[in-house]
CSV table of C-alpha atoms in Angstrom, one decimal:
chain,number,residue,atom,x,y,z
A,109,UNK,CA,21.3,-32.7,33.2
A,110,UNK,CA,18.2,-32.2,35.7
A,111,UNK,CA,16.5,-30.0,33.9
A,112,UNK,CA,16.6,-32.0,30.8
A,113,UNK,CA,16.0,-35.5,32.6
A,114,UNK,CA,13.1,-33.2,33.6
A,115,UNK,CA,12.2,-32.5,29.6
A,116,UNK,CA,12.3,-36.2,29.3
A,117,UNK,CA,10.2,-37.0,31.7
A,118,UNK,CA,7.3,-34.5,30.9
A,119,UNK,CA,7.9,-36.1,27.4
A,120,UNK,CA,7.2,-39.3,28.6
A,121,UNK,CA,4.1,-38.5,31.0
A,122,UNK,CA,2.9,-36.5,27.5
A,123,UNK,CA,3.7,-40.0,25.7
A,124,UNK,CA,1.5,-41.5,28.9
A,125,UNK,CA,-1.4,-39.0,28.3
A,126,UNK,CA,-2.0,-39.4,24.4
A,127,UNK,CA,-1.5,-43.2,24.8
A,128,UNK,CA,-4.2,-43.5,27.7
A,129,UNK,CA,-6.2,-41.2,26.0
A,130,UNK,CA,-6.6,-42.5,22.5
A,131,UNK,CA,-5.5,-45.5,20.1
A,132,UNK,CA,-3.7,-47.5,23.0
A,133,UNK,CA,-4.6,-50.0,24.8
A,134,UNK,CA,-7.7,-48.6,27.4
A,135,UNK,CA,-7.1,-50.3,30.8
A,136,UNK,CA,-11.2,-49.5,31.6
A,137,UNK,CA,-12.0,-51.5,28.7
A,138,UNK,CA,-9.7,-54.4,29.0
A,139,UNK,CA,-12.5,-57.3,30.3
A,140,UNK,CA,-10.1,-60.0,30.8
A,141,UNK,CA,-8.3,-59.5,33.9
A,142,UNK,CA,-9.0,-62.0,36.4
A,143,UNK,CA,-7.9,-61.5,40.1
A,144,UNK,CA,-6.1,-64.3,41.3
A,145,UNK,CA,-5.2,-63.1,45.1
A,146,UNK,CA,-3.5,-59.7,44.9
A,147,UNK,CA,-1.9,-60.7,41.5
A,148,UNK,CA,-3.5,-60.4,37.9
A,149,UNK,CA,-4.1,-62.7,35.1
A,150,UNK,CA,-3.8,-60.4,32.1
A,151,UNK,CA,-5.2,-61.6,28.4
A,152,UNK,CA,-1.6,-61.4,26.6
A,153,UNK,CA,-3.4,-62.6,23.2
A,154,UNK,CA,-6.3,-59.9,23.3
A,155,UNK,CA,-3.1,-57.4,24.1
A,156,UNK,CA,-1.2,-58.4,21.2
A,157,UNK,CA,-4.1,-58.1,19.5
A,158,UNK,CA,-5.7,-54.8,20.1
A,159,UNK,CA,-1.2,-53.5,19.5
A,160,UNK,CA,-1.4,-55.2,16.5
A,161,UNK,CA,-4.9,-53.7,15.6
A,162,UNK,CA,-3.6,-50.2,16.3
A,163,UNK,CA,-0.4,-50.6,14.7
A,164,UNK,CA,-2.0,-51.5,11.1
A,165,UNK,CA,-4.3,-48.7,11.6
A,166,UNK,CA,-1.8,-46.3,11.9
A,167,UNK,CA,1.1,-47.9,9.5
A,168,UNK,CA,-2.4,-47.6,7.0
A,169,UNK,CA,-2.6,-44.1,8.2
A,170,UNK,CA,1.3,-43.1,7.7
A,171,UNK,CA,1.4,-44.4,3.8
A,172,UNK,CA,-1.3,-41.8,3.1
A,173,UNK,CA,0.4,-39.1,4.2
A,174,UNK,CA,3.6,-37.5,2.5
A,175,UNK,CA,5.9,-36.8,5.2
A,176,UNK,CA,9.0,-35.6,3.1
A,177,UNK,CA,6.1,-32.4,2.5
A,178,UNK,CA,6.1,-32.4,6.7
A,179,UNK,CA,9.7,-32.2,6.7
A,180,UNK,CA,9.4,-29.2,4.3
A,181,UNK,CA,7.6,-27.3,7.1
A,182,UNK,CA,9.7,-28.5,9.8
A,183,UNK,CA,12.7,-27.3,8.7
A,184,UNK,CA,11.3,-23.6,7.9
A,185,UNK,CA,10.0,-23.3,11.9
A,186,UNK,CA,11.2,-19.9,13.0
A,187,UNK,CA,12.6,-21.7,15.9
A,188,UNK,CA,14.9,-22.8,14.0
A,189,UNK,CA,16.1,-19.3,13.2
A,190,UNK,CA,17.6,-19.0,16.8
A,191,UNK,CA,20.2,-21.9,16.1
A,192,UNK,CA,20.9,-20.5,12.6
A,193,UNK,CA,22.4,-17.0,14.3
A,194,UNK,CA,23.5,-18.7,16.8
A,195,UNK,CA,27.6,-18.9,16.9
A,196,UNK,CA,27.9,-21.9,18.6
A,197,UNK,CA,28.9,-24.0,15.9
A,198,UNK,CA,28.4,-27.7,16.9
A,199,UNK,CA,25.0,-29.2,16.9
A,200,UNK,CA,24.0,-32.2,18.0
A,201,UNK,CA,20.6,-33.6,16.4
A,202,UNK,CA,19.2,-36.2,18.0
A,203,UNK,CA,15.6,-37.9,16.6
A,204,UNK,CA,14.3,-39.4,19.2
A,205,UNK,CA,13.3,-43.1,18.7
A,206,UNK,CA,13.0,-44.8,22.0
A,207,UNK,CA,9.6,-47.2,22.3
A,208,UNK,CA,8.0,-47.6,25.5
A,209,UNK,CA,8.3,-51.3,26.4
A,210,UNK,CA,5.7,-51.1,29.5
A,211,UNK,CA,2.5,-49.7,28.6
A,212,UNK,CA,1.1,-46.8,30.6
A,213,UNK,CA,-0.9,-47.8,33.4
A,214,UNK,CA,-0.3,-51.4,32.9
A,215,UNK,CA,1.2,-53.4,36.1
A,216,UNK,CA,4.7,-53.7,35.7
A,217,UNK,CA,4.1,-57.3,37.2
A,218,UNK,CA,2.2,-58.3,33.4
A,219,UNK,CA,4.6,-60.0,31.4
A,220,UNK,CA,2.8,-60.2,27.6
A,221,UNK,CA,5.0,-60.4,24.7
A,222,UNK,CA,4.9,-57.3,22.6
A,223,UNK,CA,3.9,-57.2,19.1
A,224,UNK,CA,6.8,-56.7,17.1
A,225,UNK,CA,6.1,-53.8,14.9
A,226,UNK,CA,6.1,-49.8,16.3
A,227,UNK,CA,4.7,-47.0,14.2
A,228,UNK,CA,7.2,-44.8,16.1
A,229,UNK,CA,10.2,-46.6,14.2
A,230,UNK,CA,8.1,-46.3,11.0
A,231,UNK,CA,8.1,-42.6,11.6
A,232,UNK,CA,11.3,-42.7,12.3
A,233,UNK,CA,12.8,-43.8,9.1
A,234,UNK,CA,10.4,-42.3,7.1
A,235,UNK,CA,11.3,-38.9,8.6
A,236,UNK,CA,14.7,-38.8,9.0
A,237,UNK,CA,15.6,-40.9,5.6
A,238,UNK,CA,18.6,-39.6,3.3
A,239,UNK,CA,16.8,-37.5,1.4
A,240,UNK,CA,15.2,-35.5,4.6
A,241,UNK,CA,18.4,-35.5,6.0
A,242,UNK,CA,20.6,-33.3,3.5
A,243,UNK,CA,17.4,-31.1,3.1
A,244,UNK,CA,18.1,-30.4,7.2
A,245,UNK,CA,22.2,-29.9,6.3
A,246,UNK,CA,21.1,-27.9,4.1
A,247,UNK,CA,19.1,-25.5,6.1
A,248,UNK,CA,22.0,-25.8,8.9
A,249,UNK,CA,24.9,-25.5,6.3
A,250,UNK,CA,27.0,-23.1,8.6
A,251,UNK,CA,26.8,-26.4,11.3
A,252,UNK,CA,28.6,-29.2,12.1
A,253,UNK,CA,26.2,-31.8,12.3
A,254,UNK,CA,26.2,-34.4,14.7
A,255,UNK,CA,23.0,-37.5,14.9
A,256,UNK,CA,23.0,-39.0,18.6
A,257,UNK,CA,20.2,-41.6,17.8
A,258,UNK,CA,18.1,-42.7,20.8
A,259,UNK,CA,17.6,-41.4,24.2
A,260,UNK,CA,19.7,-38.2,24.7
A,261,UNK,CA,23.4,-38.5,26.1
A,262,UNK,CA,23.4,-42.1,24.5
A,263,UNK,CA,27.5,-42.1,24.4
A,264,UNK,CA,28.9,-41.5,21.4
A,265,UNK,CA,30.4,-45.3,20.9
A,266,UNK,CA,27.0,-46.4,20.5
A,267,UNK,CA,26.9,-44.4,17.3
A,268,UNK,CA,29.7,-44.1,15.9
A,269,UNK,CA,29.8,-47.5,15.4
A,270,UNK,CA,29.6,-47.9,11.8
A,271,UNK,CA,26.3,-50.0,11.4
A,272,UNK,CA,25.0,-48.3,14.2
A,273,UNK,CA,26.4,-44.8,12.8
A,274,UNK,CA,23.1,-42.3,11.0
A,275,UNK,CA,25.5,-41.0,8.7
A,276,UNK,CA,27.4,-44.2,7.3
A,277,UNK,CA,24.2,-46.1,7.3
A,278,UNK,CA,22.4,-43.4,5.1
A,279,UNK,CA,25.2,-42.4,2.9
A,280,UNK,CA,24.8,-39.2,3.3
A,281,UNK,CA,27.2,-36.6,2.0
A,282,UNK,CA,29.7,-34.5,3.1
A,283,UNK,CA,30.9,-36.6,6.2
A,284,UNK,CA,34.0,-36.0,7.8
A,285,UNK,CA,35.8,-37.5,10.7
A,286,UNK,CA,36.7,-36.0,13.9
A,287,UNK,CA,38.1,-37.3,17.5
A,288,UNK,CA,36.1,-37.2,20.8
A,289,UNK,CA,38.1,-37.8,23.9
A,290,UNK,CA,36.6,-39.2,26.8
A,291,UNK,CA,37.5,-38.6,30.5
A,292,UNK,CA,40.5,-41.2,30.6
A,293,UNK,CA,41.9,-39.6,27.7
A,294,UNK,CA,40.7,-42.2,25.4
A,295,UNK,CA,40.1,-41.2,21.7
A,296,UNK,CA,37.2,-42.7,19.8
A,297,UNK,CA,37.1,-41.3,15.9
A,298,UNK,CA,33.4,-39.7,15.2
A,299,UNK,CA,31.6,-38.4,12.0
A,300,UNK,CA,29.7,-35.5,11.5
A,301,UNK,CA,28.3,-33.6,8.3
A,302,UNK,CA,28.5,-30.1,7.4
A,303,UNK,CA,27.9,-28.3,3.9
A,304,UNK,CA,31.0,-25.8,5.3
A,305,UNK,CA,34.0,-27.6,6.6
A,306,UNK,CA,35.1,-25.0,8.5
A,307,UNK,CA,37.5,-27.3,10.9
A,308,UNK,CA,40.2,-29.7,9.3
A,309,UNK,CA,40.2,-32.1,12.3
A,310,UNK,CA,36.7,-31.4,14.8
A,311,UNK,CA,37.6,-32.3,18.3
A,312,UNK,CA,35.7,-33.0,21.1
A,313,UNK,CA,35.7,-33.9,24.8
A,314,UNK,CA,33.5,-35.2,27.1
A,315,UNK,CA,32.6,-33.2,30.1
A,316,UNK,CA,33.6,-33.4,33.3
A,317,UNK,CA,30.0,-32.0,34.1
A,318,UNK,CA,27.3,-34.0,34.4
A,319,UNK,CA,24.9,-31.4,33.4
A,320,UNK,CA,27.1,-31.3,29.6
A,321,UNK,CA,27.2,-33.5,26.7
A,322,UNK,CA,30.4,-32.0,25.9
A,323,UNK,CA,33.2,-30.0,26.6
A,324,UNK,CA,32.4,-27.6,24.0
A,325,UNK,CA,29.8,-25.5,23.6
A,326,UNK,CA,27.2,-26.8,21.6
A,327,UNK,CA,23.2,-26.5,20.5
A,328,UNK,CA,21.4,-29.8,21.5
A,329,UNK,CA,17.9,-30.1,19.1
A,330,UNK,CA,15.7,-32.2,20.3
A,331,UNK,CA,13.1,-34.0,17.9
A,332,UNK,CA,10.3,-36.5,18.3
A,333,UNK,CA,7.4,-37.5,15.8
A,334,UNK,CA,4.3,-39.2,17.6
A,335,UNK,CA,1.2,-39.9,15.9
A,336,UNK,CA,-2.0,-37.4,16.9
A,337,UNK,CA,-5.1,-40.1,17.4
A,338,UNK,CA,-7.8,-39.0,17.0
A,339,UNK,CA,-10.7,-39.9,14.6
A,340,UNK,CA,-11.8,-36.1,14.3
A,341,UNK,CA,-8.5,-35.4,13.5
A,342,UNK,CA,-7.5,-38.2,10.5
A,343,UNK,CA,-3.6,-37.9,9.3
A,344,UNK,CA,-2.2,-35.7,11.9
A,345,UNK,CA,0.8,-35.8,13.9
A,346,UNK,CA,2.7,-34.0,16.8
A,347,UNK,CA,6.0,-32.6,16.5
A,348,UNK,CA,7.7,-32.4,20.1
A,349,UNK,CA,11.0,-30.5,19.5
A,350,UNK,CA,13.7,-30.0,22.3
A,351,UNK,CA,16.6,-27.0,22.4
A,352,UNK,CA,19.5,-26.6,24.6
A,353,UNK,CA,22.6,-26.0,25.0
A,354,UNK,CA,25.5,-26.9,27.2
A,355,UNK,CA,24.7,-24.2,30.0
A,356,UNK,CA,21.4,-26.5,30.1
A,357,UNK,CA,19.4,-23.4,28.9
A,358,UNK,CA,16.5,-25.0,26.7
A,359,UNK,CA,12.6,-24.4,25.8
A,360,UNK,CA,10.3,-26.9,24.1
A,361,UNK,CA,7.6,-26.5,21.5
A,362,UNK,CA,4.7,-28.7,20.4
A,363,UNK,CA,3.6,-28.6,16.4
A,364,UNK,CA,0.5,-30.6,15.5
A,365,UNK,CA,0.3,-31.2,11.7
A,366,UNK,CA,-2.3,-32.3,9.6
A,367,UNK,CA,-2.5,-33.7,6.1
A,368,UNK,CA,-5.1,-32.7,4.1
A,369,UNK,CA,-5.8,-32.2,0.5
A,370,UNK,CA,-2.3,-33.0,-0.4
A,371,UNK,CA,-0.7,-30.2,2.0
A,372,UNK,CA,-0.1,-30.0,5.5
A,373,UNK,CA,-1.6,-27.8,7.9
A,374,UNK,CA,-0.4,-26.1,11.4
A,375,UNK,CA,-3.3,-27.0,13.8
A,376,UNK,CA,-1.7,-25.7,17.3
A,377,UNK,CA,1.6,-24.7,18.1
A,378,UNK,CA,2.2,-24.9,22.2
């Protein structure tokens, strides 16, 4: 569990970074805060604003690009080779959608209503939609697939149930049920997909360890889509990807993507 929180973290000081140093709101330009004592008066409506600003820039941005093609290369990433051989046989997907309510370097103290769209939920669905999904199956067909949705080791109530549930709400194919057991013996019912039913009836059980999402063994992927801003760099996109496993043995990759001339291109790979 440490040294994922750890993963999550550098995530979210990366997240910090990109936001401070492009499209997001610049704290050095930001002329209307007024001292009042050792407390600030922050412009709420030129905050909304400038979100709001950067948000149809980048929703703009998005329906330009073709991201079912950027799935394409995604799912043919050699990394993705490793889980393929690998004999574990559960896998746990989780797309990460989590928005930052507080924005880096603000004062926590600054209390200005949000505006109510995120490109990163835009991304999100856009991404991971039905069709995108069975193409990933597909590529993992010797799997059983499990979507966590949100920030990792989210408990598995939260998404199994059915409206909150990936696979119910996308109607995606070949989902069956299983039973996860939790530490007072409790059984919840579960789905997963698979192209290869291999198990009749999948258990699972939560672990007594901390450090574990499960009892089982298991391959944890990892996946976020952020928007690259840059104006050099028009239609690109970072892909922070995230494997481990349940003897907390992971790495993590960045892929920045761009769109151009109706294909996408690997720019870096870190």
């Amino acid at each position: 569990m440490i040294k994922f929180v750890f993963s999550f973290l550098m995530l979210l000081s990366f997240l910090c970074f990109r936001a401070q140093e492009q499209d997001t709101v610049n704290i050095d330009e930001i002329k209307d805060v007024v001292l009042l004592g050792f407390k600030s008066k922050f412009d709420c409506e030129r905050y909304y604003n400038q979100e709001k600003e950067i948000y149809e820039k980048q929703f703009k941005e998005l329906e330009s690009v073709n991201l079912e093609l950027l799935f394409n290369e995604f799912s043919k990433l050699e990394i993705f080779n490793e889980i393929k051989i690998n004999p574990r046989k559960i896998l746990i997907l989780n797309p990460e959608i989590t928005i930052i309510n507080v924005s880096c370097g603000l004062d926590s103290d600054i209390n200005c209503p949000r505006f109510e769209n995120n490109i990163l939920f835009d991304l999100y669905q856009k991404f991971w939609n039905k069709k995108n999904y069975e193409k990933f199956q597909k590529v993992f067909k010797n799997k059983s697939i499990i979507p966590l949705i949100g920030i990792p080791f989210m408990s598995f109530k939260d998404n199994m149930i059915n409206k909150n549930n990936f696979l119910k709400s996308n109607r995606i194919k070949l989902v069956y049920e299983g039973v996860y057991t939790d530490l007072n013996s409790k059984k919840t019912k579960f789905y997963y997909s698979s192209n290869e039913k291999r198990v009749e009836n999948l258990e699972l059980h939560k672990s007594k360890d901390s450090n574990k999402i499960l009892s089982e063994n298991y391959i944890h992927l990892y996946v976020k889509l952020l928007p690259y801003s840059n104006d050099n760099f028009p239609n690109t996109y970072n892909i922070y990807i995230n494997i481990s496993n349940e003897e907390n043995k992971a790495f993590e990759r960045i892929f920045l993507y761009q769109f151009k001339d109706r294909k996408w291109k690997l720019l870096k790979n870190k």
